[in-house]
Coordinates of C-alpha atoms and ligand atoms in Angstrom, one line a residue:
X18 CA 78.2 86.0 199.8
X19 CA 79.9 89.4 199.5
X20 CA 81.3 90.6 196.2
X21 CA 84.8 89.1 196.6
X22 CA 83.3 85.7 197.7
X23 CA 81.0 85.7 194.8
X24 CA 83.8 86.4 192.3
X25 CA 85.9 83.6 193.8
X26 CA 83.0 81.1 193.8
X27 CA 82.1 81.9 190.2
X28 CA 85.7 81.7 188.9
X29 CA 85.8 78.2 190.3
X30 CA 82.3 76.9 189.5
X31 CA 80.6 78.8 186.7
X32 CA 81.9 78.3 183.2
X33 CA 81.0 81.8 182.1
X34 CA 83.5 83.1 184.6
X35 CA 86.3 80.7 183.9
X36 CA 89.9 81.7 183.1
X37 CA 89.4 82.2 179.3
X38 CA 90.0 85.8 178.4
X39 CA 87.2 86.0 175.8
X40 CA 84.2 83.9 176.5
X41 CA 82.5 82.4 173.4
X42 CA 79.1 81.1 172.6
X43 CA 76.4 80.3 170.0
X44 CA 73.2 82.4 169.8
X45 CA 69.7 82.1 168.2
X46 CA 70.0 78.5 166.9
X47 CA 66.6 77.5 168.1
X48 CA 64.7 79.9 165.8
X49 CA 64.3 79.8 162.0
X50 CA 66.4 82.7 160.6
X51 CA 68.1 83.1 164.0
X52 CA 69.2 86.7 164.0
X53 CA 69.5 87.0 160.3
X54 CA 66.3 88.2 158.5
X55 CA 66.8 86.7 155.1
X56 CA 65.7 84.0 152.7
X57 CA 69.3 83.1 151.9
X58 CA 70.0 79.5 150.8
X59 CA 71.4 77.4 153.7
X60 CA 71.9 73.8 154.7
X61 CA 70.9 74.8 158.2
X62 CA 68.0 72.7 159.5
X63 CA 65.3 73.5 162.1
X64 CA 65.6 70.0 163.7
X65 CA 66.5 68.8 167.1
X66 CA 69.4 66.7 165.8
X67 CA 70.9 69.8 164.0
X68 CA 70.5 71.9 167.2
X69 CA 72.1 69.3 169.3
X70 CA 75.0 68.7 166.9
X71 CA 75.8 72.4 166.9
X72 CA 75.7 72.8 170.6
X73 CA 77.7 69.6 171.2
X74 CA 80.3 70.9 168.8
X75 CA 80.4 74.2 170.6
X76 CA 80.8 72.3 173.9
X77 CA 83.7 70.2 172.5
X78 CA 85.3 73.5 171.4
X79 CA 85.2 74.7 175.0
X80 CA 82.7 77.5 174.3
X81 CA 80.9 78.8 177.4
X82 CA 77.4 79.8 176.2
X83 CA 74.4 78.3 174.4
X84 CA 71.9 81.1 174.2
X85 CA 68.5 80.7 172.4
X86 CA 65.9 83.3 171.5
X87 CA 62.6 83.3 173.4
X88 CA 60.1 83.7 170.6
X89 CA 56.4 82.5 170.2
X90 CA 55.4 84.2 167.0
X91 CA 56.9 84.9 163.6
X92 CA 57.7 88.3 162.2
X93 CA 55.7 88.0 159.0
X94 CA 57.3 88.8 155.6
X95 CA 58.1 86.1 153.1
X96 CA 60.3 84.2 155.6
X97 CA 57.9 84.6 158.6
X98 CA 61.2 85.3 160.4
X99 CA 61.6 83.3 163.7
X100 CA 58.2 81.7 163.0
X101 CA 59.6 78.2 163.6
X102 CA 61.1 78.0 167.0
X103 CA 61.8 75.6 169.9
X104 CA 60.5 76.6 173.3
X105 CA 63.5 77.7 175.3
X106 CA 63.2 76.1 178.8
X107 CA 62.6 72.6 177.3
X108 CA 65.4 73.3 174.7
X109 CA 67.8 74.2 177.6
X110 CA 66.8 71.2 179.7
X111 CA 67.5 68.8 176.9
X112 CA 70.6 70.6 175.8
X113 CA 71.9 70.4 179.4
X114 CA 71.5 66.7 179.4
X115 CA 73.3 66.4 176.0
X116 CA 76.4 68.5 177.0
X117 CA 79.3 68.5 179.5
X118 CA 80.6 72.0 180.2
X119 CA 78.8 74.7 178.1
X120 CA 76.2 76.8 179.9
X121 CA 72.7 76.3 178.6
X122 CA 70.4 79.3 178.7
X123 CA 66.7 79.8 178.6
X124 CA 64.9 83.1 178.0
X125 CA 61.9 84.3 180.1
X126 CA 59.5 86.9 179.0
X127 CA 58.6 88.2 182.5
X128 CA 55.1 89.0 181.6
X129 CA 54.4 85.6 180.1
X130 CA 56.0 83.3 182.6
X131 CA 54.9 83.2 186.3
X132 CA 57.9 83.7 188.6
X133 CA 57.1 80.5 190.5
X134 CA 57.2 78.5 187.3
X135 CA 60.3 80.3 186.1
X136 CA 62.1 79.7 189.4
X137 CA 61.2 76.0 189.5
X138 CA 62.1 75.4 185.9
X139 CA 65.4 77.2 186.3
X140 CA 66.3 75.2 189.5
X141 CA 65.4 71.9 187.7
X142 CA 67.6 72.7 184.7
X143 CA 70.4 73.8 187.0
X144 CA 70.2 70.3 188.5
X145 CA 70.1 68.6 185.2
X146 CA 73.2 70.5 184.1
X147 CA 74.9 70.4 187.4
X148 CA 75.1 74.1 187.7
X149 CA 75.4 75.2 184.1
X150 CA 72.0 76.9 183.6
X151 CA 71.6 80.6 182.9
X152 CA 68.5 82.8 182.3
X153 CA 68.0 85.7 179.9
X154 CA 65.4 88.0 181.5
X155 CA 63.4 89.7 178.8
X156 CA 60.7 92.4 179.3
X157 CA 59.1 91.8 175.8
X158 CA 58.5 94.3 173.0
X159 CA 56.4 92.3 170.5
X160 CA 52.8 93.2 171.1
X161 CA 51.3 90.6 168.7
X162 CA 53.3 87.9 170.5
X163 CA 51.9 89.0 173.8
X164 CA 48.4 89.1 172.4
X165 CA 48.7 85.3 171.9
X166 CA 48.6 85.2 175.8
X167 CA 46.1 88.0 176.1
X168 CA 48.8 90.0 177.9
X169 CA 49.1 93.7 177.1
X170 CA 52.5 95.3 176.5
X171 CA 53.2 97.7 179.3
X172 CA 54.7 101.2 178.8
X173 CA 58.4 100.8 178.2
X174 CA 60.0 101.7 181.6
X175 CA 57.0 100.1 183.4
X176 CA 58.1 96.7 181.9
X177 CA 61.4 97.0 183.7
X178 CA 59.7 97.9 187.0
X179 CA 57.6 94.8 186.7
X180 CA 60.7 92.9 185.8
X181 CA 62.4 94.1 189.0
X182 CA 59.5 92.7 191.0
X183 CA 59.4 89.4 189.1
X184 CA 63.1 88.9 189.6
X185 CA 62.9 89.7 193.3
X186 CA 60.4 86.9 193.7
X187 CA 62.5 84.4 191.6
X188 CA 65.7 85.2 193.4
X189 CA 64.0 84.8 196.8
X190 CA 62.6 81.4 195.8
X191 CA 66.1 80.4 194.9
X192 CA 67.6 81.4 198.2
X193 CA 65.0 81.6 201.0
X194 CA 64.2 78.3 202.9
X195 CA 61.2 79.7 204.7
X196 CA 57.7 80.0 203.4
X197 CA 56.9 83.7 202.6
X198 CA 54.3 86.0 201.2
X199 CA 55.2 88.7 198.6
X200 CA 53.2 91.9 198.4
X201 CA 54.5 94.1 195.6
X202 CA 53.0 96.7 193.3
X203 CA 52.1 94.1 190.7
X204 CA 52.6 90.7 192.3
X205 CA 50.7 89.6 195.4
X206 CA 51.6 86.1 196.2
X207 CA 50.9 83.9 199.2
X208 CA 52.8 81.1 201.0
X209 CA 55.7 81.0 198.5
X210 CA 58.2 78.1 198.7
X211 CA 60.5 76.3 196.3
X212 CA 62.7 73.2 196.8
X213 CA 65.2 72.1 195.6
X214 CA 67.3 75.2 195.5
X215 CA 69.5 75.6 192.3
X216 CA 73.0 74.1 192.3
X217 CA 74.6 77.5 191.6
X218 CA 74.8 79.9 194.5
X219 CA 73.1 82.3 195.0
X220 CA 71.3 81.2 191.8
X221 CA 71.7 80.6 188.1
X222 CA 73.6 83.3 186.1
X223 CA 71.2 86.0 184.9
X224 CA 71.5 88.1 181.8
X225 CA 69.6 90.9 180.2
X226 CA 70.0 92.8 176.9
X227 CA 68.3 96.1 177.7
X228 CA 69.8 99.0 175.8
X229 CA 67.6 101.9 177.0
X230 CA 68.4 103.8 180.2
X231 CA 65.8 101.7 182.1
X232 CA 67.2 98.5 180.6
X233 CA 70.8 99.4 181.5
X234 CA 69.7 100.4 185.1
X235 CA 67.9 97.0 185.3
X236 CA 71.0 95.2 184.2
X237 CA 73.3 97.1 186.6
X238 CA 71.0 96.3 189.5
X239 CA 70.0 92.8 188.8
X240 CA 72.0 90.6 186.4
X241 CA 75.4 89.2 185.9
X242 CA 75.9 89.9 182.2
X243 CA 74.5 92.7 180.1
X244 CA 74.4 92.1 176.3
X245 CA 75.0 95.2 174.3
X246 CA 74.5 95.6 170.5
X247 CA 77.6 97.5 169.2
X248 CA 77.1 98.9 165.7
X249 CA 80.9 99.7 165.6
X250 CA 83.8 98.8 167.9
X251 CA 83.8 102.2 169.6
X252 CA 80.3 101.5 170.9
X253 CA 81.8 99.0 173.3
X254 CA 83.5 101.9 175.2
X255 CA 80.1 103.5 175.8
X256 CA 78.3 100.2 176.6
X257 CA 80.8 99.5 179.4
X258 CA 79.0 102.2 181.4
X259 CA 76.7 99.5 182.7
X260 CA 79.7 98.1 184.6
X261 CA 80.4 101.5 186.2
X262 CA 76.8 102.0 187.2
X263 CA 76.7 98.5 188.7
X264 CA 79.9 99.1 190.6
X265 CA 79.2 102.6 191.9
X266 CA 75.4 102.5 192.4
X267 CA 74.8 98.9 193.4
X268 CA 78.2 97.6 194.5
X269 CA 78.0 94.7 192.0
X270 CA 79.9 93.2 189.1
X271 CA 78.3 93.0 185.7
X272 CA 80.1 91.7 182.6
X273 CA 79.5 93.1 179.1
X274 CA 78.9 90.7 176.2
X275 CA 77.5 91.1 172.7
X276 CA 76.4 89.0 169.8
X277 CA 77.5 89.0 166.2
X278 CA 77.0 87.4 162.8
X279 CA 80.2 85.7 161.7
X280 CA 80.9 85.3 158.0
X281 CA 84.4 83.9 157.8
X282 CA 86.0 82.5 154.6
X283 CA 89.6 81.8 153.3
X284 CA 89.6 85.1 151.4
X285 CA 88.0 88.5 152.1
X286 CA 86.3 88.4 148.7
X287 CA 84.6 85.1 149.5
X288 CA 83.5 86.4 152.9
X289 CA 82.1 89.6 151.5
X290 CA 80.3 87.7 148.8
X291 CA 78.7 85.3 151.3
X292 CA 77.7 88.4 153.4
X293 CA 76.2 90.0 150.3
X294 CA 74.1 86.9 149.7
X295 CA 72.4 87.4 153.0
X296 CA 71.6 91.0 152.0
X297 CA 70.5 90.1 148.5
X298 CA 68.0 87.7 150.0
X299 CA 67.0 90.0 152.8
X300 CA 63.4 89.8 154.0
X301 CA 62.9 93.5 154.2
X302 CA 59.2 93.2 155.0
X303 CA 59.9 91.1 158.1
X304 CA 62.7 93.5 159.0
X305 CA 60.4 96.6 158.8
X306 CA 57.6 94.9 160.8
X307 CA 60.2 93.9 163.5
X308 CA 61.6 97.4 163.7
X309 CA 58.1 98.8 164.0
X310 CA 57.4 96.4 166.8
X311 CA 60.6 97.5 168.5
X312 CA 59.3 101.1 168.2
X313 CA 62.0 102.2 165.7
X314 CA 60.9 104.6 163.0
X315 CA 61.8 102.2 160.2
X316 CA 60.3 104.5 157.5
X317 CA 63.7 106.3 157.3
X318 CA 65.5 103.1 156.6
X319 CA 66.0 102.4 152.9
X320 CA 66.0 98.7 152.2
X321 CA 69.2 97.2 150.9
X322 CA 71.1 100.6 150.9
X323 CA 71.0 102.1 154.3
X324 CA 73.8 100.8 156.5
X325 CA 71.6 100.6 159.6
X326 CA 69.0 98.6 157.7
X327 CA 71.7 96.2 156.4
X328 CA 72.9 95.7 160.0
X329 CA 69.4 95.0 161.1
X330 CA 68.8 92.3 158.5
X331 CA 72.3 90.8 159.2
X332 CA 72.2 90.7 163.0
X333 CA 69.5 93.0 164.5
X334 CA 71.7 96.1 164.3
X335 CA 74.9 94.5 165.7
X336 CA 78.1 94.9 163.7
X337 CA 78.7 91.7 161.5
X338 CA 82.2 90.2 161.6
X339 CA 83.1 89.5 158.0
X340 CA 86.5 88.5 156.8
X341 CA 89.3 85.9 156.8
X342 CA 90.2 84.0 160.0
X343 CA 93.0 86.5 160.7
X344 CA 90.6 89.5 160.2
X345 CA 88.0 87.9 162.5
X346 CA 90.6 87.4 165.2
X347 CA 91.8 91.0 164.9
X348 CA 88.3 92.2 165.4
X349 CA 87.9 90.0 168.5
X350 CA 91.3 91.1 169.9
X351 CA 90.0 94.7 169.5
X352 CA 86.7 93.9 171.3
X353 CA 88.6 92.1 174.1
X354 CA 91.1 95.0 174.5
X355 CA 88.1 97.4 174.8
X356 CA 86.8 95.4 177.8
X357 CA 84.3 92.9 176.3
X358 CA 83.9 89.8 178.4
X359 CA 82.6 87.6 175.7
X360 CA 80.6 87.2 172.5
X361 CA 78.0 84.8 171.1
X362 CA 77.9 84.0 167.4
X363 CA 75.4 83.2 164.7
X364 CA 76.1 81.9 161.3
X365 CA 74.4 81.4 158.0
X366 CA 74.9 77.6 158.4
X367 CA 75.9 76.9 162.0
X368 CA 77.2 73.4 161.6
X369 CA 79.5 73.9 158.6
X370 CA 80.7 77.3 159.7
X371 CA 81.3 76.4 163.4
X372 CA 83.4 73.5 162.1
X373 CA 85.4 75.9 160.0
X374 CA 85.7 78.3 162.9
X375 CA 87.0 75.5 165.1
X376 CA 89.6 74.6 162.5
X377 CA 90.7 78.0 161.3
X378 CA 89.8 80.6 163.9
X379 CA 90.2 78.9 167.3
X380 CA 94.0 78.2 166.9
X381 CA 94.5 81.8 166.0
X382 CA 92.5 82.9 169.1
X383 CA 94.8 80.7 171.2
X384 CA 97.9 82.2 169.6
X385 CA 96.5 85.7 170.4
X386 CA 96.0 84.7 174.1
X387 CA 92.2 85.1 174.0
X388 CA 91.7 81.3 174.5
X389 CA 93.9 78.6 176.0
Ligands
FMN2 C1 71.8 89.2 172.7 C2 70.3 89.6 172.7 C3 69.4 88.6 173.0 C4 68.0 89.0 173.1 N1 67.1 88.0 173.3 C5 65.8 88.3 173.2 C6 64.8 87.3 173.2 O1 65.2 86.1 173.3 N2 63.5 87.6 173.1 C7 63.1 88.9 173.0 O2 61.9 89.2 172.9 N3 64.0 89.9 173.0 C8 65.3 89.6 173.1 N4 66.3 90.6 173.0 C9 65.8 92.1 173.1 C10 66.1 92.7 174.4 O3 65.6 91.9 175.5 C11 65.6 94.1 174.5 O4 64.2 94.1 174.5 C12 66.1 95.0 173.4 O5 67.5 95.0 173.4 C13 65.6 96.5 173.6 O6 66.1 97.0 174.8 P1 65.2 98.0 175.7 O7 64.1 97.2 176.3 O8 66.2 98.5 176.8 O9 64.7 99.1 174.8 C14 67.6 90.3 172.9 C15 68.6 91.3 172.6 C16 69.9 90.9 172.5 C17 71.0 92.0 172.2

């Protein structure tokens, strides 16, 4: 399929490329804490029924993306942030069977999942969902997590070189009907074959969230959606560079998406106070150990005061969307006008707040022309 054919195919068959102007989704529901490093009081439950209820609601709302976090180990601190988590392929498979239209994603740490297993699991979930599976390809950054598998964390850019090879094998298993050998720098594999092929052609939607030059290059070369982490709206303009690189260097389309904590209430004061509650209960120890694992010099962050540290506790560094329904919609209009393809949300209490979002924010998004 050439570029034009692929665009046409996806516009017709793949929910993430449907005619909605701003694609929407839910992120990080499968892990305790999600993307908020705090001990705040919440009615959120780490149960399958709760997970299913939220994603089924997102599906009924017409949202396009259910994206979990791939995590095997907690981040310590008083909350042991993310320490309680559902494994993502099994989560996506069951979610696919429980939904109608939303795309169900898994996340593969390339160094922890063999490409043959990843390709087979992905093809199976693509069949279960009738072409609604997507894969977040992650290089890994959490050395203690990798140690659980006795796998060492490679040097940063080397992780992406390994990821390139890993993905080459996966893509070929999705598309090549012959039996083939693969002789790479890292992977040397014999007699490779995989049937059935995925439903989606040429394979399930691929996403990556690399922000470094090596990560952006990997996204531009290999995946369909790159997730950026804007700390402010203007960052979107810079993050869009991935699309230019994909277009000019690799003759490919890549969409830009991002994630965000949403704290939406009837009044701005209520929203700010609910946001403040997250910070007041911040698990700063877990945040510092996570930043250290990510290789960020967290010593310069002052807990509870520094704006960057607040953003890290309330959304891993991404700008939180805090305000009334009208204010949230204005922020989303601005994101869309800047060229953002879509956004995945997380909430303090997903079920109650997604219900509120459905009632109060979705109608305004429709009025604004971002949804229909
Ligand atoms: C939306 C989003 C989802 C991510 N999901 C995961 C994940 O599930 N597991 C993980 O280990 N890292 C995850 N990451 C981290 C990225 O894969 C990546 O390691 C990080 O953004 C650093 O980028 P870099 O490798 O280019 O330095 C995610 C990041 C974002 C923004």
